[in-house]
Amino acid sequence: MTRFGPKDYALIAATGLICGVLSALLWRGFSAFYGSLCASALLFYFFRITVLRVLLVGWCAGQAWVWFYSQWMVELNVSPQCLNTPFTVQANVRNFVDEYPGFNDTVVQRAELDITSVSLPDCAALERIRVYYTGPRTLRLGDQIVGQVTLRSERGFANFSSDNRKAQAVALQRLAGGRLEFVYSQRKAYRGFDHWRYRLSQTIANQAGLSDTAKGVIAALVVADKRYIPPLFQQLSLRLGVGHILVISGLHIALVAGFASIVARALLRPLCWIVAYRVRQYLGDGLVFASALAYALMAGWSLPTQRAVLALCFWLLAKNLGRDGQPLRLFWWALTLCLLINPLTGLLPAFWLSFGAVFIVLISSVIVGRFEGARAYFLTHVAICVAMWPASLVFFGQASVLSIPANMLAVPVAGLWLVPLSLLGALAGSLDAMTVSALLWSWAAWPLDLAESLLDSAWLEIGVWQSTLSIAFALLLSALWLLLLTPLRLAWRYIVLVVMSLMLSYRPMSGSTDRARLWVFDVGQGSAMLLQVAERSMLFDLAGGLPGSVYHFDYTAAPILRGLAISAVDTLVLSHEDFDHVGGFYSPNFNFGWRRLVTPSGEGERAQTCRPGRVEQWAPGVSLQWLSGGADTPLSSDNDTSCVLKVHAYGYSVLFMADVGKLKERDLVSYWRNELEADILIVGHHGSDTSSSATLLKWVKPRYAVISAGFYNAFGHPNAAVIKRLNSSGATILNTAQTGALRFEWGRNEELRWLATRAHWARFWQDNYSP
């Protein structure tokens, strides 16, 4: 019989606490939490097994801590007085400033600010904000600025998929974001970690002998500055599953700690005659920990560096106390402490990728510990990569079989060559030995230059698949894979293999063919919709963003489409050329096919015009009727050329108005009249007063008026006059800025019903966070 000591029971309680915290973050609503507590109480009463009771106590404590922390320990709301009201802030630029090409040849700077004071007392609770700035000043890391900001609640998007923007905002306590209108004063940082981070980043960027890829990777490894990594190389690293090498984490901290240990021994050895051994040991460990902590701060004190520093701290404590320094135990206590400090950290993708990856590495090393040599090395990478595939599908939407050989090659190259030389070069640069640092960095760049030459190789596409998984499903797959590798009896291995195969082959059951679904994605200030009817599909518009840099379609609508196993649609409609409607079409990540493309001009691959009057019969009871599109005169505005479409399906109808204005609406009324009547109206021009005239609404008679607009957008959409007219028409108004993504469903013999993301999919922290 196995006997457990106090430290074992403590570890079991910590395990229960970790599971309780993570399950509370994954579940939705208070009812699941309440039900789990009741079930735990019953199990505690009926089962007399001490281990199970300790685990249940930890589980309940973890769940209770999440709810207590989110309800009373942190502020999740922004005062309404802080929103859409210009006020002055004093703040420090927290991290490296990203730059994007904006409209009209402007440069958009995106910065995170740590607020030190505000001019509005109601906004004193704001600690961190993210702002966009298009003014003449150049912001940089560490700057102390005084400026005027106009903020909105940092809620991000809300869609029927894993969208981590709201979660990140909550976990990081970044409750608001918006525009930095003016910068009144600016003072550069001339000391501290921010100063040295910026200085090293600029030093690396100014190395004429390095390629762009080498500059970007070395800057990422030294000071966590990923701004200069070329997009193609970033995509390659994600595709091959080696992106973890570009993140400063345990490998880097361990190298710094090891180097500091060597230096400490050399410095303290002459003191062996006058200083006791125990004192020298404490001094050496203190120097090691201080060096690791200083480097973590130089790297921005990200979650992976926090995890590594905590693990190092526990290892040093265990060593000095004469306790067991087993890596898995140290990792478990570091994870527990991290969740105790801030349980909402579990909402961050970095948490799952950092702690999850290290946990898989530790478990895999234990599983393959019975093997030796090259076989152990190969099997370790196989176990790790396969276990990480589900996480890659969750957060990046893709995984590759080539990740196994890529990691087998990249990990030793990075650990033995790239990272040490990069860090030594940074140390030399900090000491103004620029010739030495340039030489070391040029040596470090050699494998990067070789990798860059392979960017266009066709074989890199082998074994790549794209999909999306829920976090819970991905966790189960990884757990089953690791369980399969453990030394189970052969019968149990077969059972695990069968279960995994069934789960991997699972696809949601398709509904009746006599059903229709309309998805209105929450894409901010833009438009993107999906219609599924009669086993056919149509995408109407592809959202916006910033040309050349940000495409909202990629992380709002695209994950849902992949989750629905849609890689191509029958019809792709680009209503007109405004970027907020067609932005996703120009994204480098847009990889959805189409049978035909419909635009006002009819230009493009397999394209045709949205010719007014054309009727398409998709199935019995399902038709598409094109009401308008293209220029009537050479002076027609771009908005008035929009494709206007009415869809009839199983007794209900949807009217897509795109961005047509009131004059065009008058023409539509004069020609189509009763044909305009629709159950669902996609309100024109995002609720602008240039559209949705009273005359149009009189003929449409909508039951639901859907507005696709950005949350607290700069245009003031939807206009108050439009809301008044829609209310007068008797329509139920649904604005994606408040509801999140919408899904309408109906069938041949079924009533129309709808779901809203924020109303039906919100978790407890999202409910609190919504104003």
Coordinates of N, CA and C in Angstrom, one line a residue, residues 436-509:
V436 N 33.0 42.9 -31.1 CA 32.8 41.6 -30.6 C 31.4 41.2 -30.8
S437 N 30.4 42.1 -30.4 CA 29.0 41.7 -30.5 C 28.6 41.5 -32.0
A438 N 29.2 42.3 -32.9 CA 28.9 42.1 -34.3 C 29.4 40.8 -34.8
L439 N 30.5 40.4 -34.3 CA 31.1 39.1 -34.7 C 30.3 37.9 -34.2
L440 N 29.9 38.0 -32.9 CA 29.1 36.9 -32.3 C 27.7 36.8 -33.0
W441 N 27.1 38.0 -33.3 CA 25.8 37.9 -33.9 C 25.9 37.4 -35.4
S442 N 27.0 37.7 -36.1 CA 27.1 37.2 -37.4 C 27.3 35.7 -37.4
W443 N 28.0 35.1 -36.4 CA 28.0 33.7 -36.2 C 26.7 33.1 -35.9
A444 N 25.9 33.8 -35.0 CA 24.6 33.3 -34.7 C 23.7 33.3 -35.9
A445 N 23.9 34.2 -36.8 CA 23.0 34.3 -38.0 C 23.1 33.2 -39.0
W446 N 24.2 32.4 -38.9 CA 24.5 31.4 -40.0 C 23.3 30.4 -40.1
P447 N 22.8 29.8 -39.1 CA 21.7 28.8 -39.3 C 20.4 29.6 -39.8
L448 N 20.2 30.8 -39.4 CA 19.0 31.6 -39.8 C 19.1 31.9 -41.2
D449 N 20.3 32.2 -41.7 CA 20.4 32.5 -43.2 C 20.1 31.2 -44.0
L450 N 20.5 30.1 -43.5 CA 20.2 28.8 -44.1 C 18.8 28.5 -44.1
A451 N 18.1 28.8 -43.0 CA 16.6 28.5 -42.9 C 15.9 29.5 -43.9
E452 N 16.4 30.7 -44.0 CA 15.7 31.7 -44.8 C 15.7 31.2 -46.3
S453 N 16.8 30.6 -46.7 CA 16.9 30.1 -48.1 C 15.9 29.0 -48.4
L454 N 15.3 28.4 -47.4 CA 14.3 27.4 -47.6 C 12.9 27.8 -47.5
L455 N 12.6 29.1 -47.4 CA 11.3 29.6 -47.2 C 10.3 29.3 -48.4
D456 N 10.8 29.2 -49.6 CA 10.0 29.0 -50.7 C 10.0 27.5 -51.1
S457 N 10.5 26.6 -50.3 CA 10.5 25.2 -50.7 C 9.1 24.6 -50.7
A458 N 8.8 23.9 -51.7 CA 7.5 23.3 -51.8 C 7.3 22.2 -50.8
W459 N 8.4 21.5 -50.4 CA 8.2 20.4 -49.5 C 7.8 20.8 -48.1
L460 N 7.8 22.2 -47.8 CA 7.4 22.6 -46.5 C 5.9 22.5 -46.4
E461 N 5.2 22.4 -47.5 CA 3.7 22.2 -47.5 C 3.3 20.8 -47.2
I462 N 4.2 19.9 -47.1 CA 3.9 18.5 -46.9 C 3.4 18.3 -45.5
G463 N 2.3 17.6 -45.3 CA 1.8 17.2 -44.0 C 1.2 18.3 -43.2
V464 N 0.8 19.4 -43.8 CA 0.2 20.5 -43.1 C -1.3 20.4 -43.2
W465 N -2.0 20.5 -42.1 CA -3.4 20.6 -42.1 C -3.9 21.7 -41.2
Q466 N -5.1 22.2 -41.6 CA -5.7 23.3 -40.9 C -7.0 22.9 -40.3
S467 N -7.3 23.4 -39.1 CA -8.5 23.1 -38.4 C -8.6 23.9 -37.2
T468 N -9.7 23.8 -36.4 CA -9.8 24.5 -35.1 C -10.4 23.5 -34.1
L469 N -9.9 23.6 -32.9 CA -10.4 22.8 -31.8 C -10.8 23.6 -30.6
S470 N -11.7 23.2 -29.8 CA -11.9 23.9 -28.5 C -10.8 23.5 -27.6
I471 N -10.5 24.3 -26.6 CA -9.4 24.0 -25.6 C -9.7 22.7 -24.9
A472 N -10.9 22.5 -24.5 CA -11.2 21.3 -23.8 C -11.0 20.0 -24.6
F473 N -11.4 20.1 -25.9 CA -11.2 19.0 -26.8 C -9.7 18.7 -27.0
A474 N -8.9 19.8 -27.2 CA -7.5 19.7 -27.4 C -6.8 19.1 -26.2
L475 N -7.2 19.5 -25.0 CA -6.7 19.0 -23.8 C -6.9 17.5 -23.7
L476 N -8.1 17.0 -24.0 CA -8.4 15.6 -24.0 C -7.6 14.8 -25.0
L477 N -7.4 15.4 -26.2 CA -6.6 14.7 -27.2 C -5.1 14.5 -26.7
S478 N -4.6 15.6 -26.2 CA -3.2 15.5 -25.7 C -3.1 14.6 -24.5
A479 N -4.1 14.6 -23.6 CA -4.0 13.7 -22.5 C -4.1 12.2 -23.0
L480 N -5.0 11.9 -23.9 CA -5.1 10.6 -24.4 C -3.8 10.1 -25.1
W481 N -3.2 11.0 -25.8 CA -1.9 10.6 -26.5 C -0.9 10.3 -25.5
L482 N -0.7 11.1 -24.4 CA 0.3 10.8 -23.4 C -0.1 9.5 -22.7
L483 N -1.4 9.3 -22.4 CA -1.8 8.1 -21.8 C -1.5 6.9 -22.6
L484 N -1.6 7.0 -23.9 CA -1.3 5.9 -24.8 C 0.2 5.5 -24.7
L485 N 1.0 6.5 -24.5 CA 2.5 6.2 -24.4 C 2.9 5.6 -23.1
T486 N 2.1 5.7 -22.1 CA 2.5 5.1 -20.8 C 2.5 3.6 -20.8
P487 N 3.2 3.0 -20.0 CA 3.3 1.5 -20.0 C 2.0 0.8 -19.5
L488 N 0.9 0.9 -20.3 CA -0.3 0.3 -20.0 C -0.3 -1.1 -20.6
R489 N -1.3 -1.9 -20.1 CA -1.4 -3.3 -20.7 C -1.9 -3.1 -22.2
L490 N -1.7 -4.1 -23.0 CA -2.0 -4.0 -24.4 C -3.5 -3.7 -24.6
A491 N -4.3 -4.3 -23.9 CA -5.8 -4.1 -24.1 C -6.2 -2.7 -23.8
W492 N -5.6 -2.1 -22.8 CA -5.9 -0.7 -22.5 C -5.4 0.2 -23.6
R493 N -4.2 -0.1 -24.2 CA -3.7 0.7 -25.2 C -4.6 0.7 -26.5
Y494 N -5.2 -0.5 -26.7 CA -6.1 -0.6 -27.9 C -7.4 0.3 -27.6
I495 N -7.8 0.2 -26.4 CA -9.0 1.0 -26.0 C -8.7 2.5 -26.2
V496 N -7.6 3.0 -25.7 CA -7.2 4.4 -25.8 C -7.1 4.8 -27.3
L497 N -6.5 3.9 -28.1 CA -6.3 4.1 -29.5 C -7.6 4.3 -30.2
V498 N -8.6 3.4 -29.9 CA -9.9 3.4 -30.5 C -10.6 4.7 -30.2
V499 N -10.6 5.1 -28.9 CA -11.2 6.4 -28.4 C -10.6 7.6 -29.2
M500 N -9.3 7.6 -29.3 CA -8.6 8.7 -30.0 C -9.0 8.8 -31.4
S501 N -9.1 7.6 -32.1 CA -9.5 7.6 -33.5 C -10.9 8.1 -33.7
L502 N -11.8 7.7 -32.8 CA -13.2 8.2 -32.9 C -13.3 9.7 -32.7
M503 N -12.5 10.2 -31.7 CA -12.5 11.7 -31.5 C -11.9 12.4 -32.6
L504 N -10.8 11.9 -33.2 CA -10.2 12.6 -34.3 C -11.0 12.6 -35.6
S505 N -11.9 11.6 -35.7 CA -12.7 11.5 -36.9 C -14.1 12.1 -36.7
Y506 N -14.3 12.7 -35.5 CA -15.6 13.3 -35.2 C -15.8 14.5 -36.0
R507 N -17.0 14.6 -36.5 CA -17.5 15.8 -37.2 C -18.9 16.1 -36.8
P508 N -19.3 17.3 -36.6 CA -20.7 17.7 -36.1 C -21.7 17.1 -37.1
M509 N -22.7 16.5 -36.6 CA -23.8 16.0 -37.5 C -24.4 17.1 -38.3

